[in-house]
mmCIF file with all atom_site columns, C-alpha atoms and ligand atoms in Angstrom:
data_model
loop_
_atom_site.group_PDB
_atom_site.id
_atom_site.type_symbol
_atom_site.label_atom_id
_atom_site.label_alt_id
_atom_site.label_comp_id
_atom_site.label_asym_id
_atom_site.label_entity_id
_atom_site.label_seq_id
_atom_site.pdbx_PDB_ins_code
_atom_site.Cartn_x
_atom_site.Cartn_y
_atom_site.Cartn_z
_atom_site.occupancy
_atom_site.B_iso_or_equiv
_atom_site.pdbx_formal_charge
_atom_site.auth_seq_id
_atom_site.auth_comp_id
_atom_site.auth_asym_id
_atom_site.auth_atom_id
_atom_site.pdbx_PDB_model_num
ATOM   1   C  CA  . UNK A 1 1   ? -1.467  -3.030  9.439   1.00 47.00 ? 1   UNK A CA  1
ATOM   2   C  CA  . UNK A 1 2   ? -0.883  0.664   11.035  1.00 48.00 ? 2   UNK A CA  1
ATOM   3   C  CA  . UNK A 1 3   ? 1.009   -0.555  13.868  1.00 45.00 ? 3   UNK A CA  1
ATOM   4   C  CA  . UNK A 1 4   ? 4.041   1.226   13.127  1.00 49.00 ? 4   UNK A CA  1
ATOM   5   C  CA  . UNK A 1 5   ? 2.898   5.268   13.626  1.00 51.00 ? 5   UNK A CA  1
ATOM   6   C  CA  . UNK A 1 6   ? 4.464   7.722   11.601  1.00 46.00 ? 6   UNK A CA  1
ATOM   7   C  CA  . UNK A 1 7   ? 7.558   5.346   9.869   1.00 46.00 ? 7   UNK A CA  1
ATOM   8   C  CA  . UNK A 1 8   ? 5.729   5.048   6.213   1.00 45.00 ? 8   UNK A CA  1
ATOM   9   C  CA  . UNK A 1 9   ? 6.102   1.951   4.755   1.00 64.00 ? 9   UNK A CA  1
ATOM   10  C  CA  . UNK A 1 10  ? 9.104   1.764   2.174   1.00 85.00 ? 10  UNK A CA  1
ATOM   11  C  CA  . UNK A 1 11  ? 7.924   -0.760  0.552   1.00 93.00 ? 11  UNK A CA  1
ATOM   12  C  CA  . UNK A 1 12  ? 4.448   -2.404  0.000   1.00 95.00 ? 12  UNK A CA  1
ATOM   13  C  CA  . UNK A 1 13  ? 4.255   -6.144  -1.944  1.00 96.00 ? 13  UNK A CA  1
ATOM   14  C  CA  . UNK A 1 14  ? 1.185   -7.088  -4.188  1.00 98.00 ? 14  UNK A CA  1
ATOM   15  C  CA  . UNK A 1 15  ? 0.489   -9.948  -5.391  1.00 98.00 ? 15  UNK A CA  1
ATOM   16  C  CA  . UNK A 1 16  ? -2.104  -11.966 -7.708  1.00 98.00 ? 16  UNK A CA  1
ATOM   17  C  CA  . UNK A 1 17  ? -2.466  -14.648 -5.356  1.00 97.00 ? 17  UNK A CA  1
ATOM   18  C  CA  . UNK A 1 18  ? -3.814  -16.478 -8.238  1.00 98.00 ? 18  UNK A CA  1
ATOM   19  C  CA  . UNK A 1 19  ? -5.633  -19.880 -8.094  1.00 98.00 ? 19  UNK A CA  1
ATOM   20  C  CA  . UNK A 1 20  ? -3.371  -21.694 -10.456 1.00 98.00 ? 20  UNK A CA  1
ATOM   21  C  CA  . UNK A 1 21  ? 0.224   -23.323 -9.624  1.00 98.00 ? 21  UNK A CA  1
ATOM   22  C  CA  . UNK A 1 22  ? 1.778   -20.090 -10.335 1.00 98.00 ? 22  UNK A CA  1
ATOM   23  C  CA  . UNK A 1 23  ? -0.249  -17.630 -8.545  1.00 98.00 ? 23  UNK A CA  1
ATOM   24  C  CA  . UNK A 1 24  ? 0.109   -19.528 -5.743  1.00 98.00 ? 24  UNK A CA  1
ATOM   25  C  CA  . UNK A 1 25  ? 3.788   -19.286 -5.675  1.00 98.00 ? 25  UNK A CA  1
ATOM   26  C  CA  . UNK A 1 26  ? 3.461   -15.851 -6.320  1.00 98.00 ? 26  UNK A CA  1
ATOM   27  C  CA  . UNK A 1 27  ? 1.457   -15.629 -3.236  1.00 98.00 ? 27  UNK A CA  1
ATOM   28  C  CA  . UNK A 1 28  ? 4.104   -18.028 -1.080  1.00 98.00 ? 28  UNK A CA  1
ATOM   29  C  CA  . UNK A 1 29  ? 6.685   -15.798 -2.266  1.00 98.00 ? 29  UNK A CA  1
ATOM   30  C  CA  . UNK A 1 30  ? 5.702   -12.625 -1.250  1.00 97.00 ? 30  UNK A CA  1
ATOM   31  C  CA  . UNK A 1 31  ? 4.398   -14.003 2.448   1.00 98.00 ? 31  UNK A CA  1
ATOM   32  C  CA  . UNK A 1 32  ? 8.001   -15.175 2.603   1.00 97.00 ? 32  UNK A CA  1
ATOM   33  C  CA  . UNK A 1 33  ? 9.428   -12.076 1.662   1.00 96.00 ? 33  UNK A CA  1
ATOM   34  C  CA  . UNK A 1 34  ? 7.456   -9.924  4.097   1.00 94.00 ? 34  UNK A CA  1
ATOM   35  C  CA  . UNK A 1 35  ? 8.186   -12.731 6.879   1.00 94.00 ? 35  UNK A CA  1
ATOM   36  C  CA  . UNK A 1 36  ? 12.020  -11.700 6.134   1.00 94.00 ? 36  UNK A CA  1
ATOM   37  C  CA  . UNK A 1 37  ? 11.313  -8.118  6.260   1.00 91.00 ? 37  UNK A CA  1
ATOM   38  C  CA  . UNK A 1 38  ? 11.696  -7.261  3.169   1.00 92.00 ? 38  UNK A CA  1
ATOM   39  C  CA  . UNK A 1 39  ? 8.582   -5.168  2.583   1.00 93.00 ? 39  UNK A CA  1
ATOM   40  C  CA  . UNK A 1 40  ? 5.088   -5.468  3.369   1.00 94.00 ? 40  UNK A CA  1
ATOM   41  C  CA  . UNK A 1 41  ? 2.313   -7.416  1.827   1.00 96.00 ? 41  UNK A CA  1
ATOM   42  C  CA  . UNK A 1 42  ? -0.994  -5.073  1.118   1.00 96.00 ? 42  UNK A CA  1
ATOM   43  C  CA  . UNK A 1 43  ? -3.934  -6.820  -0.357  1.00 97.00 ? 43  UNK A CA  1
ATOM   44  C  CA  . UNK A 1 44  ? -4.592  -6.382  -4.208  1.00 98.00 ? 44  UNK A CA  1
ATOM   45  C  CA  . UNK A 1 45  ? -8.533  -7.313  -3.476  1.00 97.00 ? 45  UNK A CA  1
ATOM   46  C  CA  . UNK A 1 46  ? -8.161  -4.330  -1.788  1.00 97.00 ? 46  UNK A CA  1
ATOM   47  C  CA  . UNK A 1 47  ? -6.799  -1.819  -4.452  1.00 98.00 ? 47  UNK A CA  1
ATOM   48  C  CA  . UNK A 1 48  ? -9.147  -3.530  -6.918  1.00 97.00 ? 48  UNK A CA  1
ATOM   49  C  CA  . UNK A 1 49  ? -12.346 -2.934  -4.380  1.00 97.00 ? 49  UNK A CA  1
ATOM   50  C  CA  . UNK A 1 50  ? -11.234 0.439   -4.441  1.00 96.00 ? 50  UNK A CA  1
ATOM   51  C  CA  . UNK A 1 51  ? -10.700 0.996   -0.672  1.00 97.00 ? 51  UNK A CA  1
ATOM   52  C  CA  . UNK A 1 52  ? -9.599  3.718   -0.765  1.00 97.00 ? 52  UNK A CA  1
ATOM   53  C  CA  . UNK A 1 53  ? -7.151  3.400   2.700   1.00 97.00 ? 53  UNK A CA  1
ATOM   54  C  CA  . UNK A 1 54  ? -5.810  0.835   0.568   1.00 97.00 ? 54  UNK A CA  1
ATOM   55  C  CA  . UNK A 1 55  ? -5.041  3.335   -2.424  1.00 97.00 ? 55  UNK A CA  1
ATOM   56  C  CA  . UNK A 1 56  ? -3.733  5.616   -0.210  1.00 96.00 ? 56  UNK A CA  1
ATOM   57  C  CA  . UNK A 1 57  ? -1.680  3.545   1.483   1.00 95.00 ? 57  UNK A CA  1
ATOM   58  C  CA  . UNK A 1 58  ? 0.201   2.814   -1.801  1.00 96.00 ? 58  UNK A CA  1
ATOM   59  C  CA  . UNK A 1 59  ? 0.483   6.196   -2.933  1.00 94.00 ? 59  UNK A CA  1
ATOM   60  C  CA  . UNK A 1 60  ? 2.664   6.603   -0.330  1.00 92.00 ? 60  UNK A CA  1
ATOM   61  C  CA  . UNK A 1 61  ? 5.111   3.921   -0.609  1.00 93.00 ? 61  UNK A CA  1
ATOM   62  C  CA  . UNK A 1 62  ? 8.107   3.973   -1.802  1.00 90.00 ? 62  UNK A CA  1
ATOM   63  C  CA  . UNK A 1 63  ? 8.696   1.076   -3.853  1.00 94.00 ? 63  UNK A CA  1
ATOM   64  C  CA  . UNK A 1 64  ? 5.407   -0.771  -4.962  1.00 96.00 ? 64  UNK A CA  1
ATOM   65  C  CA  . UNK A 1 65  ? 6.467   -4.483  -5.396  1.00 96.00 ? 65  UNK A CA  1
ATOM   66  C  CA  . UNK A 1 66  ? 4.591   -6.188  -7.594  1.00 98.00 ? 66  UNK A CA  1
ATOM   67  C  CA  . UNK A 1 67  ? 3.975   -10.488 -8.215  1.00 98.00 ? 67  UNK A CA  1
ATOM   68  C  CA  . UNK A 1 68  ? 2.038   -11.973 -10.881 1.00 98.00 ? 68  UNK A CA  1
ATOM   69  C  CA  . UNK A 1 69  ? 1.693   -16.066 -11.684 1.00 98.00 ? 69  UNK A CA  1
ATOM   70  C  CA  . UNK A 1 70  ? 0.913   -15.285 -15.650 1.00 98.00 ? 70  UNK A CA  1
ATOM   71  C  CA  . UNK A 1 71  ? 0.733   -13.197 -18.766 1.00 98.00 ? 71  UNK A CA  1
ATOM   72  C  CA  . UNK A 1 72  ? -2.815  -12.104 -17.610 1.00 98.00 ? 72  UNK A CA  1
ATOM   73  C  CA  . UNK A 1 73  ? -0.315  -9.856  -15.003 1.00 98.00 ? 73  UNK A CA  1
ATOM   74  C  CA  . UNK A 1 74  ? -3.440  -9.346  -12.825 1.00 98.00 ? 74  UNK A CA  1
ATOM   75  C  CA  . UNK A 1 75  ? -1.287  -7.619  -10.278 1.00 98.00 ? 75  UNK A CA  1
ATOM   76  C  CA  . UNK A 1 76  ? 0.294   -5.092  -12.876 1.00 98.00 ? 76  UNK A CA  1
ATOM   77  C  CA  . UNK A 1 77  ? -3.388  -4.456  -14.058 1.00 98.00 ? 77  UNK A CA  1
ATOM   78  C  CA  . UNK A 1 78  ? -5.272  -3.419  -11.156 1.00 98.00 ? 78  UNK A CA  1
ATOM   79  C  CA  . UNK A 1 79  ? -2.553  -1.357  -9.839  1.00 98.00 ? 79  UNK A CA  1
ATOM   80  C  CA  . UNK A 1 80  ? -2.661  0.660   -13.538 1.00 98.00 ? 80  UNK A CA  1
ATOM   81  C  CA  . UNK A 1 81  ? -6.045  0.310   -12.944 1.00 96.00 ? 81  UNK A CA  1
ATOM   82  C  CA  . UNK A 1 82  ? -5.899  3.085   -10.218 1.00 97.00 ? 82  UNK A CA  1
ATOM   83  C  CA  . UNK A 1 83  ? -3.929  4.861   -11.854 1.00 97.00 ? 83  UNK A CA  1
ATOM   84  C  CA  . UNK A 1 84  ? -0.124  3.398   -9.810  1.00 97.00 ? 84  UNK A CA  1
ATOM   85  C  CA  . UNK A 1 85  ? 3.055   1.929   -11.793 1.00 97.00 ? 85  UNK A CA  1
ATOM   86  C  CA  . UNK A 1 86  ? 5.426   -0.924  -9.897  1.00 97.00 ? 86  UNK A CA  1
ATOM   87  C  CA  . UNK A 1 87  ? 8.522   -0.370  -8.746  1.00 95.00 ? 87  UNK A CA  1
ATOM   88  C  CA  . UNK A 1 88  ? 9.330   -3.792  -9.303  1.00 96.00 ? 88  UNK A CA  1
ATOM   89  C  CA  . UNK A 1 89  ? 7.907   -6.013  -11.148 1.00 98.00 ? 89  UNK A CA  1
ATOM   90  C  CA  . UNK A 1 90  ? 8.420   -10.265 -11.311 1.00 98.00 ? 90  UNK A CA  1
ATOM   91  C  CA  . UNK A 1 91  ? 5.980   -12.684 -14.001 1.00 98.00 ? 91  UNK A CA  1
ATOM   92  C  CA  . UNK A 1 92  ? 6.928   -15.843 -13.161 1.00 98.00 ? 92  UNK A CA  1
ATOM   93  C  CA  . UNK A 1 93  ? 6.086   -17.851 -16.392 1.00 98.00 ? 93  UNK A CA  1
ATOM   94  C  CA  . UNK A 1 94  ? 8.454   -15.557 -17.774 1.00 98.00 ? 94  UNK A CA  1
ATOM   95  C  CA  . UNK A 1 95  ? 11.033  -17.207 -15.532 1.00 97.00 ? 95  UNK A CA  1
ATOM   96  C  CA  . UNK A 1 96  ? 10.475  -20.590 -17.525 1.00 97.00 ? 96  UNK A CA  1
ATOM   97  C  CA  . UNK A 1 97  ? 8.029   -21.799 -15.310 1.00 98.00 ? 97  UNK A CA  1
ATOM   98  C  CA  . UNK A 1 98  ? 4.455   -23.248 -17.009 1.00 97.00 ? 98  UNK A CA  1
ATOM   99  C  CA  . UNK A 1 99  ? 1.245   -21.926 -16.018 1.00 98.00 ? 99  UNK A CA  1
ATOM   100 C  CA  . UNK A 1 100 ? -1.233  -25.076 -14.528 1.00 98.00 ? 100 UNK A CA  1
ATOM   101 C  CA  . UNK A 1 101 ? -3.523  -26.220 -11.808 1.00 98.00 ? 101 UNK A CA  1
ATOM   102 C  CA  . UNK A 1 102 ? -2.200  -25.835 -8.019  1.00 98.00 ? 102 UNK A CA  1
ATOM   103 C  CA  . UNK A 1 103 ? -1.573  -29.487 -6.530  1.00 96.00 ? 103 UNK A CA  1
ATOM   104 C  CA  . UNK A 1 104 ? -1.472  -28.328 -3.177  1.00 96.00 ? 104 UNK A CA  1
ATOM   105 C  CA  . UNK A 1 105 ? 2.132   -28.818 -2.821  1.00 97.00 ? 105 UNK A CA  1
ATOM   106 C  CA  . UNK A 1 106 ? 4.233   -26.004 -3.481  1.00 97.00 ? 106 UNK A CA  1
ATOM   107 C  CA  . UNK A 1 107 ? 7.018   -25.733 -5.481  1.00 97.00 ? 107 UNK A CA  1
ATOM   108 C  CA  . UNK A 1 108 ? 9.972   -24.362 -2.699  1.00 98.00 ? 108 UNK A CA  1
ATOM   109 C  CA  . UNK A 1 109 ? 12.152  -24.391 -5.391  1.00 98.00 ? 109 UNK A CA  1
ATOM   110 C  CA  . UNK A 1 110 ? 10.227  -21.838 -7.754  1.00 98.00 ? 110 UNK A CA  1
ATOM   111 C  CA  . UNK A 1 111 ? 9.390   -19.487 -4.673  1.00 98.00 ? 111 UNK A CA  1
ATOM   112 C  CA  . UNK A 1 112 ? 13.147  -19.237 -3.556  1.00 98.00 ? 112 UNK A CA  1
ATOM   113 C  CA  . UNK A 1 113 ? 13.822  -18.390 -7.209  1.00 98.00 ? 113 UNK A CA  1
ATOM   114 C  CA  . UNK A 1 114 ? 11.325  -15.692 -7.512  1.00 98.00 ? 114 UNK A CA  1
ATOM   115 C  CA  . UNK A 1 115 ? 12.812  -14.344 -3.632  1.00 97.00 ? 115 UNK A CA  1
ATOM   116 C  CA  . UNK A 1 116 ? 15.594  -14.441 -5.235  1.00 97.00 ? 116 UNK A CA  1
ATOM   117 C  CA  . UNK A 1 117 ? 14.216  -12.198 -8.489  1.00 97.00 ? 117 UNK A CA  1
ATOM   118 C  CA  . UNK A 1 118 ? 12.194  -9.961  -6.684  1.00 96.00 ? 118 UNK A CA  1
ATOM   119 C  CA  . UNK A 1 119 ? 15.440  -9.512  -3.785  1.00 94.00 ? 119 UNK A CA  1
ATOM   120 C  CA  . UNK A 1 120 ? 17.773  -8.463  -6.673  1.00 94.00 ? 120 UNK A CA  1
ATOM   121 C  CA  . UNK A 1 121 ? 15.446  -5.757  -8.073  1.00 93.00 ? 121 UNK A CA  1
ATOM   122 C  CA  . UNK A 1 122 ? 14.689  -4.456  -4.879  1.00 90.00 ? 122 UNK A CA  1
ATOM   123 C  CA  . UNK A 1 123 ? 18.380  -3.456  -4.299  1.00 85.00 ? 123 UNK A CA  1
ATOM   124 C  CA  . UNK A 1 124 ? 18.267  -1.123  -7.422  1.00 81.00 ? 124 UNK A CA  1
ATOM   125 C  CA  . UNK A 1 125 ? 18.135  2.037   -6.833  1.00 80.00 ? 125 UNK A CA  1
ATOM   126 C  CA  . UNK A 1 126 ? 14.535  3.646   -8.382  1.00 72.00 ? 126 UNK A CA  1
ATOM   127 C  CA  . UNK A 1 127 ? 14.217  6.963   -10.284 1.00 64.00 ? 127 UNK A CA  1
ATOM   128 C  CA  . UNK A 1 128 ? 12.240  9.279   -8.154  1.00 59.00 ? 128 UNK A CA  1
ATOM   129 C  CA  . UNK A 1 129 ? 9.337   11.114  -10.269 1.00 57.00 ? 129 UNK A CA  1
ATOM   130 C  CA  . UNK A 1 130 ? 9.897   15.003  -9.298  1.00 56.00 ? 130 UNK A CA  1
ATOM   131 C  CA  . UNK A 1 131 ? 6.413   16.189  -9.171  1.00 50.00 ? 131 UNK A CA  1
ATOM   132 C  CA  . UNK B 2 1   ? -18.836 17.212  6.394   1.00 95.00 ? 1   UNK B CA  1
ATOM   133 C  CA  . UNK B 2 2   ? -16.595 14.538  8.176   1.00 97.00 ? 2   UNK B CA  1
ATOM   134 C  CA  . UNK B 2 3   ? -13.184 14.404  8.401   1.00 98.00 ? 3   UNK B CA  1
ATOM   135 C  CA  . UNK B 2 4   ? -11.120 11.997  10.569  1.00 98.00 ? 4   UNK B CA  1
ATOM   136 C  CA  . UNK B 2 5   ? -7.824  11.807  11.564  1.00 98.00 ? 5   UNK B CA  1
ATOM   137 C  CA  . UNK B 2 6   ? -6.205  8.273   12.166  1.00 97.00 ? 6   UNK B CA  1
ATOM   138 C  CA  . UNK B 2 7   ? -3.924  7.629   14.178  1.00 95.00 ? 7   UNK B CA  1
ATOM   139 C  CA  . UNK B 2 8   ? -2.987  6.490   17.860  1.00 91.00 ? 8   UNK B CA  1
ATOM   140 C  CA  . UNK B 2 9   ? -2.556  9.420   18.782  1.00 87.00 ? 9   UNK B CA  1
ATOM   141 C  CA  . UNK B 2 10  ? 1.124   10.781  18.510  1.00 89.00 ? 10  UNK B CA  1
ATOM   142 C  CA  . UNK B 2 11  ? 2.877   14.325  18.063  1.00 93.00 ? 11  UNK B CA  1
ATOM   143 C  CA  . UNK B 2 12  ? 2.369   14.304  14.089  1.00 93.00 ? 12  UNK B CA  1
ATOM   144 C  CA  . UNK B 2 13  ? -1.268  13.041  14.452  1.00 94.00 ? 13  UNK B CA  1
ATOM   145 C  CA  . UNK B 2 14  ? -1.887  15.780  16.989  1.00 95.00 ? 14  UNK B CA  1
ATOM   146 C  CA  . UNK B 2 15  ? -0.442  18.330  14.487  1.00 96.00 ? 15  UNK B CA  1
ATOM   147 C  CA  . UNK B 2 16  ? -2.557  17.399  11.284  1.00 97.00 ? 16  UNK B CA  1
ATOM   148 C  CA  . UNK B 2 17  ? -5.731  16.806  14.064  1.00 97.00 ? 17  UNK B CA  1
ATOM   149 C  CA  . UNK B 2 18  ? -4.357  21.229  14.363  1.00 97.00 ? 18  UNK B CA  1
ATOM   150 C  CA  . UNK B 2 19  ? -3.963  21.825  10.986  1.00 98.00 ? 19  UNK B CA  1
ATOM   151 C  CA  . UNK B 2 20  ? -7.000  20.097  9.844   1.00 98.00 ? 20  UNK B CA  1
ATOM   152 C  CA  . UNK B 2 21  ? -9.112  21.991  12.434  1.00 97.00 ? 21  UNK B CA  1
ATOM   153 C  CA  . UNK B 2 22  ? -7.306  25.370  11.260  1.00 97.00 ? 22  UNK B CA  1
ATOM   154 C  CA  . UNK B 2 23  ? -8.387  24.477  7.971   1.00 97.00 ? 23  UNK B CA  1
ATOM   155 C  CA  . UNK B 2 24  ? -11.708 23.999  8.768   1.00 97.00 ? 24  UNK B CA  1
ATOM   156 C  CA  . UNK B 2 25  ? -11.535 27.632  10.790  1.00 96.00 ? 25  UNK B CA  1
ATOM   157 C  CA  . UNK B 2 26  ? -9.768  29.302  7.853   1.00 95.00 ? 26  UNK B CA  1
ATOM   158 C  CA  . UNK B 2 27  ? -12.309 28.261  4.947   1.00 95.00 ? 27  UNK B CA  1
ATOM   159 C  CA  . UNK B 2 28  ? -15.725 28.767  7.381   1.00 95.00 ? 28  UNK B CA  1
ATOM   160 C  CA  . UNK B 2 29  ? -16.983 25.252  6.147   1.00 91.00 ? 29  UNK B CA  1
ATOM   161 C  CA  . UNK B 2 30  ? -18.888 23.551  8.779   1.00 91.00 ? 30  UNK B CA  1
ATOM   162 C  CA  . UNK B 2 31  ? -17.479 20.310  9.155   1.00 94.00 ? 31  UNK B CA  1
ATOM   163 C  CA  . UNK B 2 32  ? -16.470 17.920  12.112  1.00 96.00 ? 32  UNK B CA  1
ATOM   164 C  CA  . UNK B 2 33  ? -13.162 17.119  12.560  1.00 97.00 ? 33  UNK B CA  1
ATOM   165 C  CA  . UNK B 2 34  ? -12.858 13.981  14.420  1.00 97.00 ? 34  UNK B CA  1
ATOM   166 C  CA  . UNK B 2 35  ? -9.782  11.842  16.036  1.00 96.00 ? 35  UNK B CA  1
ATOM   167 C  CA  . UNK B 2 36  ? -9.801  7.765   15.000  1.00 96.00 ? 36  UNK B CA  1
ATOM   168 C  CA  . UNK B 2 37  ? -7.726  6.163   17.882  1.00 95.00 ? 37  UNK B CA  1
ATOM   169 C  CA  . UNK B 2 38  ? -9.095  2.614   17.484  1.00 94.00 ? 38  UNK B CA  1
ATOM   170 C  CA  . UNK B 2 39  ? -6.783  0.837   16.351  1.00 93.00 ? 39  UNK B CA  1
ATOM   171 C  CA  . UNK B 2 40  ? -8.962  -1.506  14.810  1.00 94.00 ? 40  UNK B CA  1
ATOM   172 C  CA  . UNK B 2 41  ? -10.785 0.786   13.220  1.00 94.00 ? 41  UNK B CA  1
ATOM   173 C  CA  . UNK B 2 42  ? -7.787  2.454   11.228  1.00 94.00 ? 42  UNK B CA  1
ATOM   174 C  CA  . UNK B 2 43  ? -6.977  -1.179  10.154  1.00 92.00 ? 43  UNK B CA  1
ATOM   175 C  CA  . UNK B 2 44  ? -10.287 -1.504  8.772   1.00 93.00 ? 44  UNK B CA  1
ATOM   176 C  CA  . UNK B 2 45  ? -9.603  1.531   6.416   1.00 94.00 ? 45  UNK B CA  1
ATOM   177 C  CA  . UNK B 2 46  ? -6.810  -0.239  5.233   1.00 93.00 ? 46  UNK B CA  1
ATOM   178 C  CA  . UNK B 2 47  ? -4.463  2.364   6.171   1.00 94.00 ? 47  UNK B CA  1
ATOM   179 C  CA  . UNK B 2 48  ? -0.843  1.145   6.412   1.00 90.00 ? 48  UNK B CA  1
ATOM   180 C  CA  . UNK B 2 49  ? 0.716   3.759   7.992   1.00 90.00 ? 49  UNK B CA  1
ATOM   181 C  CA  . UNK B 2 50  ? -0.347  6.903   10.341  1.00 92.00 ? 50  UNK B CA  1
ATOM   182 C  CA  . UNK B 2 51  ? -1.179  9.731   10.469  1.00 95.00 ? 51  UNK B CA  1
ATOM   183 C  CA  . UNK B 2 52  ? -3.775  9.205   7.814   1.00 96.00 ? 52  UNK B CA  1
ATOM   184 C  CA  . UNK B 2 53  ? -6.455  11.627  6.751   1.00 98.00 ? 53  UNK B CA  1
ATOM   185 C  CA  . UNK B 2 54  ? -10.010 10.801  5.850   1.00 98.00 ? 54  UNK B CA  1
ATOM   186 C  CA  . UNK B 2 55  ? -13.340 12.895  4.220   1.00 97.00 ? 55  UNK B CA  1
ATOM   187 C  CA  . UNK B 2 56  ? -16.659 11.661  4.840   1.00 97.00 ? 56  UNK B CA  1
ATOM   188 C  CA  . UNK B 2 57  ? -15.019 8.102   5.050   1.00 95.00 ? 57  UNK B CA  1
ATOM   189 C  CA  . UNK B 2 58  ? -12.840 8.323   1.934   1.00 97.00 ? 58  UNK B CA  1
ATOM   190 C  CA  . UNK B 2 59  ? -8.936  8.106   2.939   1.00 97.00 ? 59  UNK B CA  1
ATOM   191 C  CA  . UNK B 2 60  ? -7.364  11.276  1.117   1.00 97.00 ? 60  UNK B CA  1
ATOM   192 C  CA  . UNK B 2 61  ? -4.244  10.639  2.429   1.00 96.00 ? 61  UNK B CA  1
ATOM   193 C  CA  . UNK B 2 62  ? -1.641  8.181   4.167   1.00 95.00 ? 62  UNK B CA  1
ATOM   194 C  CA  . UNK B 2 63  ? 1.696   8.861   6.561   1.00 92.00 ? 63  UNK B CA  1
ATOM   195 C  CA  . UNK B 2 64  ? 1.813   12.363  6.107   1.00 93.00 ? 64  UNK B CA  1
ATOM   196 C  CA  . UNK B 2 65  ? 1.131   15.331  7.909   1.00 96.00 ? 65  UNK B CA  1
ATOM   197 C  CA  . UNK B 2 66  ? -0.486  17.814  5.531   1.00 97.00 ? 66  UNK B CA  1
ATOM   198 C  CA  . UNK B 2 67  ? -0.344  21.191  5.818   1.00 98.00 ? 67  UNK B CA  1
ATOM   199 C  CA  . UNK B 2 68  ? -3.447  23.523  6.247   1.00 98.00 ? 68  UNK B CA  1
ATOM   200 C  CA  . UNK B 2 69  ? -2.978  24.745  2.609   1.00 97.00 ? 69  UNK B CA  1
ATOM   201 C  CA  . UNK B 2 70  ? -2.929  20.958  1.553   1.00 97.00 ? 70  UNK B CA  1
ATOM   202 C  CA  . UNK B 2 71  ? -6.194  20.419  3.846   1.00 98.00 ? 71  UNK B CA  1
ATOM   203 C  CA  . UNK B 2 72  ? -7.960  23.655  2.134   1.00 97.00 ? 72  UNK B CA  1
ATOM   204 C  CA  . UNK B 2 73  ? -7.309  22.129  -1.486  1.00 96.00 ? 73  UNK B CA  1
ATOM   205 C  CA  . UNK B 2 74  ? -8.987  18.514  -0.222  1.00 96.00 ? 74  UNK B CA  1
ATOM   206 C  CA  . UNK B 2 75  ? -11.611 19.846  1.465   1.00 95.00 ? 75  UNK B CA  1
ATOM   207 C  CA  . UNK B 2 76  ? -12.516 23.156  -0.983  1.00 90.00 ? 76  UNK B CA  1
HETATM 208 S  S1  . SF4 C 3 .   ? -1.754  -13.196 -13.143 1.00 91.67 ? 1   SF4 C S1  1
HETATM 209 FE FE1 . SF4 C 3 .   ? -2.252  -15.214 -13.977 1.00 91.67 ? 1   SF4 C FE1 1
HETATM 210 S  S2  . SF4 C 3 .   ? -1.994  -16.606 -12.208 1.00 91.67 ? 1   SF4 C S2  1
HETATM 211 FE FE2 . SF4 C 3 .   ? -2.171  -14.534 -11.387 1.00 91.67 ? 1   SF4 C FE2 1
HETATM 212 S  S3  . SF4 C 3 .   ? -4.360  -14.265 -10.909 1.00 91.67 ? 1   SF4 C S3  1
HETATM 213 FE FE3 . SF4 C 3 .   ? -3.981  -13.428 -12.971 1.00 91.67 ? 1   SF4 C FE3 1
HETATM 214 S  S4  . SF4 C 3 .   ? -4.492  -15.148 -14.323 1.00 91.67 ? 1   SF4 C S4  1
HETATM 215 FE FE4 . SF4 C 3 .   ? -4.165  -16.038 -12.291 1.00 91.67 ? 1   SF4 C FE4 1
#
């Protein structure tokens, strides 16, 4: 964090990080996409604990990339929760993929295929609110 | 009151480190305006991106250098 001065970061990736199969491929996808430099990973705990460099930090972005394992859509939630939309937005049991307990051996296949999701909204250009 | 400025220190954390202080001189508020060089300590805030701007340890605001009309409406 902060080690690039001044050069705001474009794009900021949340994710539930959930404890199930699915929020752990949520997770493993967005460390994967940040490790290709697609955007950067900011902790949700973080918006949700109200820290407010955190907050900040995400007002400022300017595409808020958002992960979540299930329907519950804890990501999309606490980020409403303070009052921010996402950009871009991937639920992976929409994506045909069933909600259950994590092994410990992650599915590759589902986190290339939410990369793959999340890389293809990303391109799209996003309507800029004029305040 | 406290306000920091984070940042390591370069030309557009200098200038809202000016503004901030100008602020502080325009509206007569007493209030210390402090630098936050530590780099460790602006990754505690959870700041993402400098300069960043910060009231009695609240982060206001992130990457931008605000102007001292923008300072006078956070701090008034
Ligand atoms: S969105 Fe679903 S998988 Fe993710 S943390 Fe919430 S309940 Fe768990």
């Amino acid at each position: 964090m902060a080690e690039e001065c001044c050069s705001p970061s474009e794009i900021l990736i949340f994710t539930c990080s959930g404890s199930s199969n699915v929020g752990q491929v949520a997770n493993q996808a967005a460390v994967d996409l940040q490790q290709e430099g697609i955007g950067k990973m900011l902790c949700l705990a973080g918006i949700g604990g109200h820290v407010s460099g955190m907050i900040a930090s995400a007002q400022s972005a300017k595409r808020l990339v958002g992960i979540d394992g299930c329907s519950v859509a804890c990501t999309k939630k606490t980020m409403e929760h303070v009052g921010l939309s996402l950009t871009d937005y991937v639920l992976i049991t929409a994506l045909g993929y069933e909600k259950g307990p994590y092994s410990g051996t992650m599915d590759k296949k589902a986190v290339d295929k939410i990369k793959d999701e999340m890389k293809k909204q990303i391109v799209k250009p996003i309507k800029i609110e004029v305040k | 009151m406290k306000i920091e400025i984070l940042g390591t220190g370069c030309a557009k954390c200098k200038k809202l480190f000016e503004n901030a202080q100008e602020a502080v001189k325009n509206l007569g508020t007493s209030a210390d305006v402090v630098k936050v060089e530590d780099i460790q300590l602006i990754m505690n805030a959870g700041v993402m991106m400098t300069p960043a701007f910060a009231v009695d340890g609240k982060v206001k605001s992130v990457g931008k250098v605000l102007s001292v009309d923008e300072i006078k409406k956070i701090i008034s």
